[in-house]
Amino acid sequence: MMTANHSILASFLLVFILCLGSAQDLSCENCRGGNLKCIGDTTLQSVTDEDCSICLKSGTKWTWPCSVEGLCWCWDSTKPKFKPPPASQYEEAEMRPCDIFTEEMFNVTAPNAIHPYTYQGLCETIDMINERYDEKIFKMGTLEQQKNEWAAFLGHTTHESAQYTAAREALMCARTVEVASGTYCRPCANDNFDWEDRYCEISLVANGQYFEQYCDKIVTPPHGCVCGPTTEVDNEELKGLMNPNFAYFGRGAIQLSWNANYIKASQVLAESADTLCSQPDLVATEPKYAWGTAIWFWLFHKPTADASTCHIQSLEGSFGGSLNVINGGLECPADPMGYHAEAIVTRLRYYCIAATIVGVQRLLDFEGCEGLSSAFEECVTTGYCPECNDWYLISKTELEVEPTVVPAPEGPTSPPVPFRSWADDSWMNSIQRSDSSVRTRKVALITMGSILLSSVLLSVVL
Ligand SMILES: *[C@@H]1O[C@H](CO)[C@@H](O)[C@H](O)[C@H]1NC(C)=O
């Protein structure tokens, strides 16, 4: 519990930080003068600009609507009406994001990337977003902070998109069927899906069944796209297939899913909320949305009102904090027997790979996600994460340095694992995305094989 004094102090600090942080102010604390207008965000609650005008008066901080963070925000009416993301307290950096993470690095990170995951699309989307806001992705703080934010983003998105080879969630649409009338998908239950050849034996919309996954019917615009059950296409030739534009399953670099998230991303990235509501498949086809939804999530998404964003967590030095925002409920901690224990392994491996490619000095910390530090330690010591060996040694060396003693040489570090070796790790690519399901035995067997191999490697090192 905070005492009264503490909360007064805390609110002073908050005001102080908000003033320092950014000219774009997410309360209306300093929204006086010239072209500044305190306006309401109707995508959060029904609120009018007039309701928000009281926030300019003193002593209204704890009164609705001023008491709800971000419900009223300060708009400079000489600029387009883009509500800014939550602010970090960092200064804008000099270096352009795509001068840090180059095309060459992208090619090494994503040797098998498919459309829409293009490097040019990534850079254009970053520049488009950074043009609009004072808070800038991959362009705040020191160069090292910029690199660290890149590495964290790349680690998460490489994992989420199966190394940029999947634009749509595999179970829902591993293979599209393209005909003159459009693109169709064959949604599948895990038990009927052959992960080896990515084929669905029995479609979820076969025999007149309704499909309504990822549709929360309680939320409606502006809080969520209108959605409802859908069925197979009414055409003899297209039996067992559904129109992907009727479902909000996982798509894009961070696997945007659910009708509530599609509308929020659309409000930021598209001209209107309706764009991604009526055409969610754009996230799987257009670079602007495939990358943009991940960037939206990174900068804007907060699981609860008082939580932080991935962007702020990365700048503050926490990889664990960013994972907690993305998948805290399932991975912080992960059920040791479930799919997510394995998901953490691939996430960590991809993070280590990205950190090496981008060339950070050290990994961000694993605080903020329960169990992640020990998952990292276990992953390295059991040989699951060979790409992390050097990073692990660096973190150990730092902890063990004694000022009076010259640190003993660590011995040779592992021979660098060639980066392309994991590109052929088919078990990583075929890992299923669905959060509720268990992994197939086949995958487990292949994993066992790679553990054995890696333990041999590691034992040579140790
Ligand atoms: C990256 O890969 C693409 C596609 O293979 C190629 O066209 C491009 O020249 C490569 N860029 C660099 C800098 O290696």
PDB file of N, CA and C in Angstrom, residues 368-434:
ATOM      1  N   GLY A 368      11.205  -9.650 -14.902  1.00  0.00           N
ATOM      2  CA  GLY A 368       9.896  -9.228 -15.421  1.00  0.00           C
ATOM      3  C   GLY A 368       9.112 -10.362 -16.043  1.00  0.00           C
ATOM      4  N   CYS A 369       9.730 -11.523 -16.145  1.00  0.00           N
ATOM      5  CA  CYS A 369       9.017 -12.702 -16.647  1.00  0.00           C
ATOM      6  C   CYS A 369       9.428 -13.864 -15.759  1.00  0.00           C
ATOM      7  N   GLU A 370       8.506 -14.281 -14.920  1.00  0.00           N
ATOM      8  CA  GLU A 370       8.820 -15.315 -13.943  1.00  0.00           C
ATOM      9  C   GLU A 370       9.326 -16.583 -14.638  1.00  0.00           C
ATOM     10  N   GLY A 371      10.430 -17.096 -14.146  1.00  0.00           N
ATOM     11  CA  GLY A 371      10.947 -18.358 -14.677  1.00  0.00           C
ATOM     12  C   GLY A 371      11.855 -18.215 -15.889  1.00  0.00           C
ATOM     13  N   LEU A 372      11.962 -17.009 -16.460  1.00  0.00           N
ATOM     14  CA  LEU A 372      12.729 -16.872 -17.706  1.00  0.00           C
ATOM     15  C   LEU A 372      14.238 -16.999 -17.485  1.00  0.00           C
ATOM     16  N   SER A 373      14.726 -16.422 -16.368  1.00  0.00           N
ATOM     17  CA  SER A 373      16.159 -16.544 -16.071  1.00  0.00           C
ATOM     18  C   SER A 373      16.563 -18.000 -15.950  1.00  0.00           C
ATOM     19  N   SER A 374      15.776 -18.769 -15.222  1.00  0.00           N
ATOM     20  CA  SER A 374      16.160 -20.172 -15.059  1.00  0.00           C
ATOM     21  C   SER A 374      15.929 -20.947 -16.351  1.00  0.00           C
ATOM     22  N   ALA A 375      14.928 -20.546 -17.134  1.00  0.00           N
ATOM     23  CA  ALA A 375      14.731 -21.200 -18.436  1.00  0.00           C
ATOM     24  C   ALA A 375      15.953 -20.975 -19.318  1.00  0.00           C
ATOM     25  N   PHE A 376      16.529 -19.770 -19.273  1.00  0.00           N
ATOM     26  CA  PHE A 376      17.709 -19.443 -20.077  1.00  0.00           C
ATOM     27  C   PHE A 376      18.898 -20.290 -19.627  1.00  0.00           C
ATOM     28  N   GLU A 377      19.100 -20.321 -18.317  1.00  0.00           N
ATOM     29  CA  GLU A 377      20.203 -21.087 -17.748  1.00  0.00           C
ATOM     30  C   GLU A 377      20.081 -22.569 -18.141  1.00  0.00           C
ATOM     31  N   GLU A 378      18.871 -23.087 -17.995  1.00  0.00           N
ATOM     32  CA  GLU A 378      18.644 -24.500 -18.284  1.00  0.00           C
ATOM     33  C   GLU A 378      18.815 -24.788 -19.768  1.00  0.00           C
ATOM     34  N   CYS A 379      18.322 -23.862 -20.563  1.00  0.00           N
ATOM     35  CA  CYS A 379      18.388 -24.020 -22.001  1.00  0.00           C
ATOM     36  C   CYS A 379      19.844 -24.126 -22.464  1.00  0.00           C
ATOM     37  N   VAL A 380      20.712 -23.273 -21.891  1.00  0.00           N
ATOM     38  CA  VAL A 380      22.123 -23.297 -22.272  1.00  0.00           C
ATOM     39  C   VAL A 380      22.812 -24.540 -21.716  1.00  0.00           C
ATOM     40  N   THR A 381      22.586 -24.831 -20.433  1.00  0.00           N
ATOM     41  CA  THR A 381      23.345 -25.927 -19.827  1.00  0.00           C
ATOM     42  C   THR A 381      22.902 -27.286 -20.342  1.00  0.00           C
ATOM     43  N   THR A 382      21.688 -27.414 -20.830  1.00  0.00           N
ATOM     44  CA  THR A 382      21.266 -28.699 -21.385  1.00  0.00           C
ATOM     45  C   THR A 382      21.531 -28.784 -22.878  1.00  0.00           C
ATOM     46  N   GLY A 383      22.046 -27.710 -23.454  1.00  0.00           N
ATOM     47  CA  GLY A 383      22.415 -27.762 -24.862  1.00  0.00           C
ATOM     48  C   GLY A 383      21.291 -27.448 -25.833  1.00  0.00           C
ATOM     49  N   TYR A 384      20.149 -27.017 -25.311  1.00  0.00           N
ATOM     50  CA  TYR A 384      19.035 -26.664 -26.194  1.00  0.00           C
ATOM     51  C   TYR A 384      19.297 -25.385 -26.978  1.00  0.00           C
ATOM     52  N   CYS A 385      20.087 -24.486 -26.428  1.00  0.00           N
ATOM     53  CA  CYS A 385      20.243 -23.150 -27.011  1.00  0.00           C
ATOM     54  C   CYS A 385      21.694 -22.857 -27.355  1.00  0.00           C
ATOM     55  N   PRO A 386      22.282 -23.599 -28.284  1.00  0.00           N
ATOM     56  CA  PRO A 386      23.702 -23.403 -28.572  1.00  0.00           C
ATOM     57  C   PRO A 386      24.034 -21.975 -29.003  1.00  0.00           C
ATOM     58  N   GLU A 387      23.077 -21.295 -29.628  1.00  0.00           N
ATOM     59  CA  GLU A 387      23.320 -19.918 -30.079  1.00  0.00           C
ATOM     60  C   GLU A 387      23.488 -18.964 -28.902  1.00  0.00           C
ATOM     61  N   CYS A 388      23.119 -19.429 -27.696  1.00  0.00           N
ATOM     62  CA  CYS A 388      23.195 -18.550 -26.522  1.00  0.00           C
ATOM     63  C   CYS A 388      24.452 -18.792 -25.693  1.00  0.00           C
ATOM     64  N   ASN A 389      25.257 -19.786 -26.054  1.00  0.00           N
ATOM     65  CA  ASN A 389      26.408 -20.141 -25.217  1.00  0.00           C
ATOM     66  C   ASN A 389      27.313 -18.957 -24.907  1.00  0.00           C
ATOM     67  N   ASP A 390      27.668 -18.202 -25.945  1.00  0.00           N
ATOM     68  CA  ASP A 390      28.594 -17.086 -25.724  1.00  0.00           C
ATOM     69  C   ASP A 390      27.947 -16.009 -24.859  1.00  0.00           C
ATOM     70  N   TRP A 391      26.671 -15.774 -25.088  1.00  0.00           N
ATOM     71  CA  TRP A 391      25.967 -14.760 -24.286  1.00  0.00           C
ATOM     72  C   TRP A 391      25.911 -15.188 -22.825  1.00  0.00           C
ATOM     73  N   TYR A 392      25.756 -16.472 -22.622  1.00  0.00           N
ATOM     74  CA  TYR A 392      25.704 -17.007 -21.260  1.00  0.00           C
ATOM     75  C   TYR A 392      27.056 -16.820 -20.576  1.00  0.00           C
ATOM     76  N   LEU A 393      28.126 -17.128 -21.291  1.00  0.00           N
ATOM     77  CA  LEU A 393      29.465 -16.952 -20.723  1.00  0.00           C
ATOM     78  C   LEU A 393      29.730 -15.488 -20.394  1.00  0.00           C
ATOM     79  N   ILE A 394      29.292 -14.580 -21.266  1.00  0.00           N
ATOM     80  CA  ILE A 394      29.478 -13.150 -21.002  1.00  0.00           C
ATOM     81  C   ILE A 394      28.759 -12.762 -19.710  1.00  0.00           C
ATOM     82  N   SER A 395      27.529 -13.241 -19.536  1.00  0.00           N
ATOM     83  CA  SER A 395      26.785 -12.853 -18.335  1.00  0.00           C
ATOM     84  C   SER A 395      27.427 -13.456 -17.088  1.00  0.00           C
ATOM     85  N   LYS A 396      27.936 -14.686 -17.200  1.00  0.00           N
ATOM     86  CA  LYS A 396      28.615 -15.325 -16.071  1.00  0.00           C
ATOM     87  C   LYS A 396      29.889 -14.566 -15.709  1.00  0.00           C
ATOM     88  N   THR A 397      30.658 -14.201 -16.721  1.00  0.00           N
ATOM     89  CA  THR A 397      31.920 -13.503 -16.480  1.00  0.00           C
ATOM     90  C   THR A 397      31.676 -12.216 -15.720  1.00  0.00           C
ATOM     91  N   GLU A 398      30.641 -11.493 -16.145  1.00  0.00           N
ATOM     92  CA  GLU A 398      30.344 -10.226 -15.477  1.00  0.00           C
ATOM     93  C   GLU A 398      29.999 -10.424 -14.017  1.00  0.00           C
ATOM     94  N   LEU A 399      29.243 -11.502 -13.741  1.00  0.00           N
ATOM     95  CA  LEU A 399      28.832 -11.744 -12.358  1.00  0.00           C
ATOM     96  C   LEU A 399      30.008 -12.156 -11.486  1.00  0.00           C
ATOM     97  N   GLU A 400      30.960 -12.871 -12.093  1.00  0.00           N
ATOM     98  CA  GLU A 400      31.997 -13.492 -11.274  1.00  0.00           C
ATOM     99  C   GLU A 400      33.273 -12.671 -11.142  1.00  0.00           C
ATOM    100  N   VAL A 401      33.319 -11.514 -11.817  1.00  0.00           N
ATOM    101  CA  VAL A 401      34.534 -10.717 -11.747  1.00  0.00           C
ATOM    102  C   VAL A 401      34.816 -10.276 -10.309  1.00  0.00           C
ATOM    103  N   GLU A 402      36.027 -10.574  -9.838  1.00  0.00           N
ATOM    104  CA  GLU A 402      36.438 -10.077  -8.530  1.00  0.00           C
ATOM    105  C   GLU A 402      37.504  -9.031  -8.768  1.00  0.00           C
ATOM    106  N   PRO A 403      37.359  -7.860  -8.143  1.00  0.00           N
ATOM    107  CA  PRO A 403      38.221  -6.733  -8.491  1.00  0.00           C
ATOM    108  C   PRO A 403      39.714  -7.002  -8.285  1.00  0.00           C
ATOM    109  N   THR A 404      40.099  -7.778  -7.243  1.00  0.00           N
ATOM    110  CA  THR A 404      41.524  -7.938  -6.966  1.00  0.00           C
ATOM    111  C   THR A 404      42.169  -9.049  -7.790  1.00  0.00           C
ATOM    112  N   VAL A 405      41.336  -9.915  -8.324  1.00  0.00           N
ATOM    113  CA  VAL A 405      41.885 -11.070  -9.038  1.00  0.00           C
ATOM    114  C   VAL A 405      41.631 -10.908 -10.532  1.00  0.00           C
ATOM    115  N   VAL A 406      42.644 -11.170 -11.296  1.00  0.00           N
ATOM    116  CA  VAL A 406      42.430 -11.171 -12.742  1.00  0.00           C
ATOM    117  C   VAL A 406      41.523 -12.360 -13.066  1.00  0.00           C
ATOM    118  N   PRO A 407      40.409 -12.109 -13.745  1.00  0.00           N
ATOM    119  CA  PRO A 407      39.515 -13.241 -13.993  1.00  0.00           C
ATOM    120  C   PRO A 407      40.214 -14.343 -14.786  1.00  0.00           C
ATOM    121  N   ALA A 408      40.023 -15.556 -14.334  1.00  0.00           N
ATOM    122  CA  ALA A 408      40.613 -16.685 -15.031  1.00  0.00           C
ATOM    123  C   ALA A 408      40.014 -16.778 -16.423  1.00  0.00           C
ATOM    124  N   PRO A 409      40.855 -17.119 -17.386  1.00  0.00           N
ATOM    125  CA  PRO A 409      40.271 -17.244 -18.723  1.00  0.00           C
ATOM    126  C   PRO A 409      39.169 -18.311 -18.713  1.00  0.00           C
ATOM    127  N   GLU A 410      38.126 -18.023 -19.432  1.00  0.00           N
ATOM    128  CA  GLU A 410      36.986 -18.937 -19.452  1.00  0.00           C
ATOM    129  C   GLU A 410      37.263 -20.203 -20.249  1.00  0.00           C
ATOM    130  N   GLY A 411      38.414 -20.244 -20.882  1.00  0.00           N
ATOM    131  CA  GLY A 411      38.631 -21.366 -21.788  1.00  0.00           C
ATOM    132  C   GLY A 411      37.994 -21.006 -23.110  1.00  0.00           C
ATOM    133  N   PRO A 412      38.246 -21.818 -24.092  1.00  0.00           N
ATOM    134  CA  PRO A 412      37.699 -21.467 -25.401  1.00  0.00           C
ATOM    135  C   PRO A 412      36.171 -21.461 -25.337  1.00  0.00           C
ATOM    136  N   THR A 413      35.570 -20.485 -25.968  1.00  0.00           N
ATOM    137  CA  THR A 413      34.121 -20.525 -26.067  1.00  0.00           C
ATOM    138  C   THR A 413      33.780 -21.500 -27.187  1.00  0.00           C
ATOM    139  N   SER A 414      32.511 -21.775 -27.302  1.00  0.00           N
ATOM    140  CA  SER A 414      32.112 -22.789 -28.273  1.00  0.00           C
ATOM    141  C   SER A 414      32.488 -22.327 -29.668  1.00  0.00           C
ATOM    142  N   PRO A 415      32.795 -23.269 -30.535  1.00  0.00           N
ATOM    143  CA  PRO A 415      32.997 -22.856 -31.925  1.00  0.00           C
ATOM    144  C   PRO A 415      31.703 -22.198 -32.376  1.00  0.00           C
ATOM    145  N   PRO A 416      31.788 -21.028 -33.023  1.00  0.00           N
ATOM    146  CA  PRO A 416      30.541 -20.339 -33.366  1.00  0.00           C
ATOM    147  C   PRO A 416      29.645 -21.245 -34.204  1.00  0.00           C
ATOM    148  N   VAL A 417      28.390 -21.314 -33.791  1.00  0.00           N
ATOM    149  CA  VAL A 417      27.453 -22.142 -34.548  1.00  0.00           C
ATOM    150  C   VAL A 417      27.125 -21.400 -35.824  1.00  0.00           C
ATOM    151  N   PRO A 418      27.317 -22.025 -36.972  1.00  0.00           N
ATOM    152  CA  PRO A 418      27.031 -21.298 -38.208  1.00  0.00           C
ATOM    153  C   PRO A 418      25.565 -20.862 -38.224  1.00  0.00           C
ATOM    154  N   PHE A 419      25.355 -19.621 -38.610  1.00  0.00           N
ATOM    155  CA  PHE A 419      24.002 -19.090 -38.526  1.00  0.00           C
ATOM    156  C   PHE A 419      23.006 -19.826 -39.369  1.00  0.00           C
ATOM    157  N   ARG A 420      23.463 -20.358 -40.464  1.00  0.00           N
ATOM    158  CA  ARG A 420      22.468 -20.971 -41.336  1.00  0.00           C
ATOM    159  C   ARG A 420      22.092 -22.367 -40.871  1.00  0.00           C
ATOM    160  N   SER A 421      22.797 -22.884 -39.883  1.00  0.00           N
ATOM    161  CA  SER A 421      22.462 -24.237 -39.460  1.00  0.00           C
ATOM    162  C   SER A 421      21.030 -24.310 -38.949  1.00  0.00           C
ATOM    163  N   TRP A 422      20.615 -23.273 -38.201  1.00  0.00           N
ATOM    164  CA  TRP A 422      19.256 -23.342 -37.661  1.00  0.00           C
ATOM    165  C   TRP A 422      18.208 -23.035 -38.705  1.00  0.00           C
ATOM    166  N   ALA A 423      18.631 -22.470 -39.824  1.00  0.00           N
ATOM    167  CA  ALA A 423      17.650 -22.180 -40.864  1.00  0.00           C
ATOM    168  C   ALA A 423      17.045 -23.472 -41.392  1.00  0.00           C
ATOM    169  N   ASP A 424      17.788 -24.555 -41.223  1.00  0.00           N
ATOM    170  CA  ASP A 424      17.282 -25.838 -41.704  1.00  0.00           C
ATOM    171  C   ASP A 424      16.641 -26.660 -40.589  1.00  0.00           C
ATOM    172  N   ASP A 425      16.581 -26.103 -39.416  1.00  0.00           N
ATOM    173  CA  ASP A 425      15.942 -26.806 -38.309  1.00  0.00           C
ATOM    174  C   ASP A 425      14.447 -26.871 -38.548  1.00  0.00           C
ATOM    175  N   SER A 426      14.030 -27.902 -39.243  1.00  0.00           N
ATOM    176  CA  SER A 426      12.618 -27.923 -39.611  1.00  0.00           C
ATOM    177  C   SER A 426      11.718 -28.012 -38.382  1.00  0.00           C
ATOM    178  N   TRP A 427      12.254 -28.568 -37.294  1.00  0.00           N
ATOM    179  CA  TRP A 427      11.396 -28.656 -36.103  1.00  0.00           C
ATOM    180  C   TRP A 427      11.024 -27.275 -35.585  1.00  0.00           C
ATOM    181  N   MET A 428      11.917 -26.301 -35.797  1.00  0.00           N
ATOM    182  CA  MET A 428      11.603 -24.957 -35.320  1.00  0.00           C
ATOM    183  C   MET A 428      10.534 -24.322 -36.188  1.00  0.00           C
ATOM    184  N   ASN A 429      10.633 -24.567 -37.476  1.00  0.00           N
ATOM    185  CA  ASN A 429       9.642 -23.972 -38.368  1.00  0.00           C
ATOM    186  C   ASN A 429       8.276 -24.597 -38.203  1.00  0.00           C
ATOM    187  N   SER A 430       8.258 -25.884 -37.844  1.00  0.00           N
ATOM    188  CA  SER A 430       6.961 -26.539 -37.815  1.00  0.00           C
ATOM    189  C   SER A 430       6.328 -26.494 -36.439  1.00  0.00           C
ATOM    190  N   ILE A 431       6.994 -25.836 -35.520  1.00  0.00           N
ATOM    191  CA  ILE A 431       6.388 -25.714 -34.200  1.00  0.00           C
ATOM    192  C   ILE A 431       5.046 -25.034 -34.322  1.00  0.00           C
ATOM    193  N   GLN A 432       4.075 -25.597 -33.674  1.00  0.00           N
ATOM    194  CA  GLN A 432       2.745 -25.033 -33.842  1.00  0.00           C
ATOM    195  C   GLN A 432       2.581 -23.779 -33.008  1.00  0.00           C
ATOM    196  N   ARG A 433       1.696 -22.944 -33.476  1.00  0.00           N
ATOM    197  CA  ARG A 433       1.519 -21.642 -32.853  1.00  0.00           C
ATOM    198  C   ARG A 433       0.405 -21.653 -31.829  1.00  0.00           C
ATOM    199  N   SER A 434      -0.581 -22.498 -32.045  1.00  0.00           N
ATOM    200  CA  SER A 434      -1.788 -22.391 -31.236  1.00  0.00           C
ATOM    201  C   SER A 434      -1.441 -22.523 -29.764  1.00  0.00           C
TER     202      SER A 434
END
